[in-house]
Amino acid sequence: MPTSLSAPAAAPNSRRNDLILFMAIAFTVSWASWFTAIGLGGSAMKAPTVLPYLFGAFGPLVGALVIRVRRVRRGEPVPEHAVRFQRKALLQAPLLLVLASATVLSAALLGHAAGDPALSWEDAKDVMKDAGGPAAFLVSMVISGPLSEEPGWRGTAYPRMRASMGRFQVGLALGVIWAVWHLPLFFINGTVQNDLGLNTASGVLFAVSAIPMAMLTACAYERAGVVASIAVHFAVNTTMVLLDIKTPATQAMIIGIQATVVVLLLATSRPAPGHTVLTASCDAPARLRF
């Protein structure tokens, strides 16, 4: 349902404090868990390292839940630019999922044309087999990353940052924050990041790729909410794992293609249903902002 025009907007100080608290919780929970995994040693997918490694991914979700409870207890309305659940908008989620997957697949095909290894369905089947089968693989790809992160980065941080920043600025800032948040994973054996290496071209490109990915998931969020950003995050992660994307050439192409898609989405974006919000300032009359 549309946001009521009479609902008071959250105070700037409250919005800023919530954002700071969210970031503190997300980083503390994730980094404390991942540094514990580093201290334990061993593979990320073997006991006892697997437990803190997996729990660390849920730092943003824990932060989001804490902020949601605080907001409800204070009786504040949803933040500006928060996208409410809309069934019609959700129809866009599958289309965005396919589009996100296509950015990786097309880059992989271009990478092969440029000399990278050919795509192999056998390798993809081996990945799913190692995960316990296709169903277990897909469930793990939904939970670890998309579901554990998007309610926090997009559902909580994004609308609070968006209230005082443009879409491009928020995407850039969240992309940098997201890249820094991933850093401990480079030091946990058995992770994708550890395999890439922090001091390599592939490691640097992984960090840089967080920026167009943050913008792509944000575009999805603005169009259809957290479900859509989860779908985009899931599509990119899953396609990259199945195609075993690790070479710098293909990584660079993914960054370029996703950046191009983001520009097109921003240029053709329209307010999502129920995305009309009221903003007011002390020295100017209230006005509608999208």
mmCIF file of N, CA and C in Angstrom, residues 19-83:
data_model
loop_
_atom_site.group_PDB
_atom_site.id
_atom_site.type_symbol
_atom_site.label_atom_id
_atom_site.label_comp_id
_atom_site.label_asym_id
_atom_site.label_seq_id
_atom_site.Cartn_x
_atom_site.Cartn_y
_atom_site.Cartn_z
ATOM 1 N N LEU A 19 21.688 3.837 11.298
ATOM 2 C CA LEU A 19 22.645 3.417 10.275
ATOM 3 C C LEU A 19 23.989 3.054 10.910
ATOM 4 N N ILE A 20 24.441 3.888 11.850
ATOM 5 C CA ILE A 20 25.709 3.613 12.529
ATOM 6 C C ILE A 20 25.617 2.318 13.320
ATOM 7 N N LEU A 21 24.495 2.128 14.027
ATOM 8 C CA LEU A 21 24.320 0.912 14.818
ATOM 9 C C LEU A 21 24.268 -0.313 13.921
ATOM 10 N N PHE A 22 23.571 -0.206 12.800
ATOM 11 C CA PHE A 22 23.508 -1.338 11.867
ATOM 12 C C PHE A 22 24.903 -1.720 11.397
ATOM 13 N N MET A 23 25.688 -0.744 10.956
ATOM 14 C CA MET A 23 27.034 -1.029 10.466
ATOM 15 C C MET A 23 27.891 -1.661 11.557
ATOM 16 N N ALA A 24 27.773 -1.142 12.788
ATOM 17 C CA ALA A 24 28.560 -1.674 13.896
ATOM 18 C C ALA A 24 28.206 -3.131 14.160
ATOM 19 N N ILE A 25 26.917 -3.447 14.148
ATOM 20 C CA ILE A 25 26.491 -4.828 14.398
ATOM 21 C C ILE A 25 26.916 -5.740 13.263
ATOM 22 N N ALA A 26 26.693 -5.301 12.021
ATOM 23 C CA ALA A 26 27.036 -6.127 10.859
ATOM 24 C C ALA A 26 28.514 -6.479 10.854
ATOM 25 N N PHE A 27 29.360 -5.485 11.062
ATOM 26 C CA PHE A 27 30.806 -5.726 11.039
ATOM 27 C C PHE A 27 31.264 -6.514 12.255
ATOM 28 N N THR A 28 30.715 -6.204 13.427
ATOM 29 C CA THR A 28 31.148 -6.899 14.643
ATOM 30 C C THR A 28 30.796 -8.379 14.589
ATOM 31 N N VAL A 29 29.557 -8.700 14.244
ATOM 32 C CA VAL A 29 29.131 -10.091 14.180
ATOM 33 C C VAL A 29 29.920 -10.850 13.114
ATOM 34 N N SER A 30 30.036 -10.256 11.934
ATOM 35 C CA SER A 30 30.719 -10.934 10.827
ATOM 36 C C SER A 30 32.216 -11.081 11.082
ATOM 37 N N TRP A 31 32.866 -9.982 11.421
ATOM 38 C CA TRP A 31 34.318 -10.033 11.590
ATOM 39 C C TRP A 31 34.731 -10.848 12.814
ATOM 40 N N ALA A 32 33.968 -10.767 13.907
ATOM 41 C CA ALA A 32 34.291 -11.582 15.079
ATOM 42 C C ALA A 32 34.195 -13.062 14.726
ATOM 43 N N SER A 33 33.176 -13.429 13.949
ATOM 44 C CA SER A 33 33.002 -14.825 13.537
ATOM 45 C C SER A 33 34.114 -15.251 12.587
ATOM 46 N N TRP A 34 34.420 -14.405 11.612
ATOM 47 C CA TRP A 34 35.419 -14.782 10.614
ATOM 48 C C TRP A 34 36.838 -14.796 11.180
ATOM 49 N N PHE A 35 37.147 -13.895 12.093
ATOM 50 C CA PHE A 35 38.469 -13.940 12.714
ATOM 51 C C PHE A 35 38.597 -15.156 13.638
ATOM 52 N N THR A 36 37.465 -15.593 14.193
ATOM 53 C CA THR A 36 37.476 -16.841 14.953
ATOM 54 C C THR A 36 37.789 -18.004 14.014
ATOM 55 N N ALA A 37 37.179 -17.995 12.829
ATOM 56 C CA ALA A 37 37.445 -19.040 11.832
ATOM 57 C C ALA A 37 38.909 -19.019 11.401
ATOM 58 N N ILE A 38 39.460 -17.831 11.247
ATOM 59 C CA ILE A 38 40.875 -17.711 10.874
ATOM 60 C C ILE A 38 41.753 -18.306 11.970
ATOM 61 N N GLY A 39 41.405 -18.010 13.223
ATOM 62 C CA GLY A 39 42.173 -18.532 14.337
ATOM 63 C C GLY A 39 42.089 -20.043 14.463
ATOM 64 N N LEU A 40 40.939 -20.616 14.137
ATOM 65 C CA LEU A 40 40.773 -22.063 14.211
ATOM 66 C C LEU A 40 41.556 -22.778 13.121
ATOM 67 N N GLY A 41 41.718 -22.115 11.986
ATOM 68 C CA GLY A 41 42.419 -22.726 10.863
ATOM 69 C C GLY A 41 41.549 -23.783 10.202
ATOM 70 N N GLY A 42 42.120 -24.510 9.290
ATOM 71 C CA GLY A 42 41.359 -25.542 8.601
ATOM 72 C C GLY A 42 40.499 -24.973 7.505
ATOM 73 N N SER A 43 39.760 -25.853 6.846
ATOM 74 C CA SER A 43 38.917 -25.460 5.723
ATOM 75 C C SER A 43 37.625 -24.812 6.197
ATOM 76 N N ALA A 44 37.137 -23.874 5.401
ATOM 77 C CA ALA A 44 35.903 -23.170 5.737
ATOM 78 C C ALA A 44 34.706 -24.101 5.807
ATOM 79 N N MET A 45 34.754 -25.230 5.126
ATOM 80 C CA MET A 45 33.606 -26.126 5.084
ATOM 81 C C MET A 45 33.786 -27.372 5.943
ATOM 82 N N LYS A 46 34.739 -27.336 6.867
ATOM 83 C CA LYS A 46 34.951 -28.471 7.762
ATOM 84 C C LYS A 46 34.943 -27.998 9.207
ATOM 85 N N ALA A 47 34.414 -28.861 10.098
ATOM 86 C CA ALA A 47 34.370 -28.520 11.511
ATOM 87 C C ALA A 47 35.796 -28.415 12.053
ATOM 88 N N PRO A 48 36.025 -27.517 13.021
ATOM 89 C CA PRO A 48 35.048 -26.600 13.636
ATOM 90 C C PRO A 48 34.957 -25.244 12.925
ATOM 91 N N THR A 49 35.791 -25.029 11.910
ATOM 92 C CA THR A 49 35.860 -23.727 11.246
ATOM 93 C C THR A 49 34.558 -23.357 10.558
ATOM 94 N N VAL A 50 33.823 -24.344 10.076
ATOM 95 C CA VAL A 50 32.625 -24.078 9.290
ATOM 96 C C VAL A 50 31.569 -23.286 10.060
ATOM 97 N N LEU A 51 31.473 -23.511 11.377
ATOM 98 C CA LEU A 51 30.415 -22.843 12.152
ATOM 99 C C LEU A 51 30.612 -21.322 12.219
ATOM 100 N N PRO A 52 31.761 -20.824 12.683
ATOM 101 C CA PRO A 52 31.918 -19.357 12.674
ATOM 102 C C PRO A 52 31.977 -18.783 11.260
ATOM 103 N N TYR A 53 32.480 -19.562 10.302
ATOM 104 C CA TYR A 53 32.523 -19.077 8.920
ATOM 105 C C TYR A 53 31.116 -18.823 8.392
ATOM 106 N N LEU A 54 30.235 -19.785 8.571
ATOM 107 C CA LEU A 54 28.864 -19.623 8.073
ATOM 108 C C LEU A 54 28.101 -18.566 8.859
ATOM 109 N N PHE A 55 28.274 -18.538 10.178
ATOM 110 C CA PHE A 55 27.533 -17.569 10.988
ATOM 111 C C PHE A 55 27.932 -16.136 10.641
ATOM 112 N N GLY A 56 29.185 -15.946 10.254
ATOM 113 C CA GLY A 56 29.645 -14.600 9.924
ATOM 114 C C GLY A 56 28.864 -13.945 8.804
ATOM 115 N N ALA A 57 28.339 -14.744 7.899
ATOM 116 C CA ALA A 57 27.582 -14.191 6.775
ATOM 117 C C ALA A 57 26.299 -13.513 7.219
ATOM 118 N N PHE A 58 25.842 -13.821 8.447
ATOM 119 C CA PHE A 58 24.553 -13.316 8.912
ATOM 120 C C PHE A 58 24.667 -12.008 9.692
ATOM 121 N N GLY A 59 25.866 -11.419 9.731
ATOM 122 C CA GLY A 59 26.014 -10.138 10.416
ATOM 123 C C GLY A 59 25.040 -9.077 9.934
ATOM 124 N N PRO A 60 24.896 -8.846 8.616
ATOM 125 C CA PRO A 60 23.949 -7.840 8.132
ATOM 126 C C PRO A 60 22.497 -8.158 8.500
ATOM 127 N N LEU A 61 22.137 -9.435 8.495
ATOM 128 C CA LEU A 61 20.767 -9.807 8.853
ATOM 129 C C LEU A 61 20.508 -9.553 10.330
ATOM 130 N N VAL A 62 21.473 -9.885 11.181
ATOM 131 C CA VAL A 62 21.333 -9.608 12.609
ATOM 132 C C VAL A 62 21.170 -8.112 12.834
ATOM 133 N N GLY A 63 22.000 -7.307 12.166
ATOM 134 C CA GLY A 63 21.888 -5.863 12.285
ATOM 135 C C GLY A 63 20.533 -5.354 11.832
ATOM 136 N N ALA A 64 20.020 -5.912 10.735
ATOM 137 C CA ALA A 64 18.717 -5.493 10.209
ATOM 138 C C ALA A 64 17.602 -5.795 11.199
ATOM 139 N N LEU A 65 17.654 -6.953 11.828
ATOM 140 C CA LEU A 65 16.616 -7.332 12.789
ATOM 141 C C LEU A 65 16.636 -6.422 14.010
ATOM 142 N N VAL A 66 17.832 -6.079 14.484
ATOM 143 C CA VAL A 66 17.937 -5.188 15.635
ATOM 144 C C VAL A 66 17.361 -3.815 15.311
ATOM 145 N N ILE A 67 17.686 -3.283 14.156
ATOM 146 C CA ILE A 67 17.188 -1.962 13.760
ATOM 147 C C ILE A 67 15.675 -1.990 13.576
ATOM 148 N N ARG A 68 15.167 -3.085 13.010
ATOM 149 C CA ARG A 68 13.711 -3.196 12.816
ATOM 150 C C ARG A 68 12.983 -3.182 14.154
ATOM 151 N N VAL A 69 13.493 -3.917 15.136
ATOM 152 C CA VAL A 69 12.866 -3.950 16.459
ATOM 153 C C VAL A 69 12.916 -2.572 17.110
ATOM 154 N N ARG A 70 14.053 -1.896 17.000
ATOM 155 C CA ARG A 70 14.180 -0.549 17.573
ATOM 156 C C ARG A 70 13.193 0.424 16.924
ATOM 157 N N ARG A 71 13.051 0.339 15.620
ATOM 158 C CA ARG A 71 12.146 1.254 14.921
ATOM 159 C C ARG A 71 10.696 1.030 15.338
ATOM 160 N N VAL A 72 10.317 -0.234 15.426
ATOM 161 C CA VAL A 72 8.939 -0.556 15.810
ATOM 162 C C VAL A 72 8.658 -0.106 17.241
ATOM 163 N N ARG A 73 9.608 -0.332 18.127
ATOM 164 C CA ARG A 73 9.420 0.068 19.529
ATOM 165 C C ARG A 73 9.307 1.580 19.670
ATOM 166 N N ARG A 74 9.989 2.329 18.809
ATOM 167 C CA ARG A 74 9.898 3.785 18.847
ATOM 168 C C ARG A 74 8.638 4.297 18.149
ATOM 169 N N GLY A 75 7.948 3.413 17.465
ATOM 170 C CA GLY A 75 6.729 3.806 16.776
ATOM 171 C C GLY A 75 6.978 4.661 15.552
ATOM 172 N N GLU A 76 8.151 4.509 14.922
ATOM 173 C CA GLU A 76 8.478 5.309 13.743
ATOM 174 C C GLU A 76 7.979 4.634 12.475
ATOM 175 N N PRO A 77 7.668 5.424 11.447
ATOM 176 C CA PRO A 77 7.230 4.849 10.173
ATOM 177 C C PRO A 77 8.423 4.228 9.447
ATOM 178 N N VAL A 78 8.140 3.509 8.363
ATOM 179 C CA VAL A 78 9.221 2.944 7.558
ATOM 180 C C VAL A 78 10.067 4.083 7.013
ATOM 181 N N PRO A 79 11.370 3.857 6.795
ATOM 182 C CA PRO A 79 12.245 4.936 6.316
ATOM 183 C C PRO A 79 11.846 5.415 4.927
ATOM 184 N N GLU A 80 12.272 6.624 4.612
ATOM 185 C CA GLU A 80 12.086 7.124 3.257
ATOM 186 C C GLU A 80 12.781 6.190 2.283
ATOM 187 N N HIS A 81 12.177 6.014 1.137
ATOM 188 C CA HIS A 81 12.731 5.200 0.057
ATOM 189 C C HIS A 81 12.726 3.702 0.358
ATOM 190 N N ALA A 82 12.108 3.304 1.449
ATOM 191 C CA ALA A 82 11.956 1.867 1.686
ATOM 192 C C ALA A 82 10.874 1.349 0.751
ATOM 193 N N VAL A 83 11.119 0.219 0.107
ATOM 194 C CA VAL A 83 10.160 -0.335 -0.851
ATOM 195 C C VAL A 83 9.312 -1.376 -0.148
#
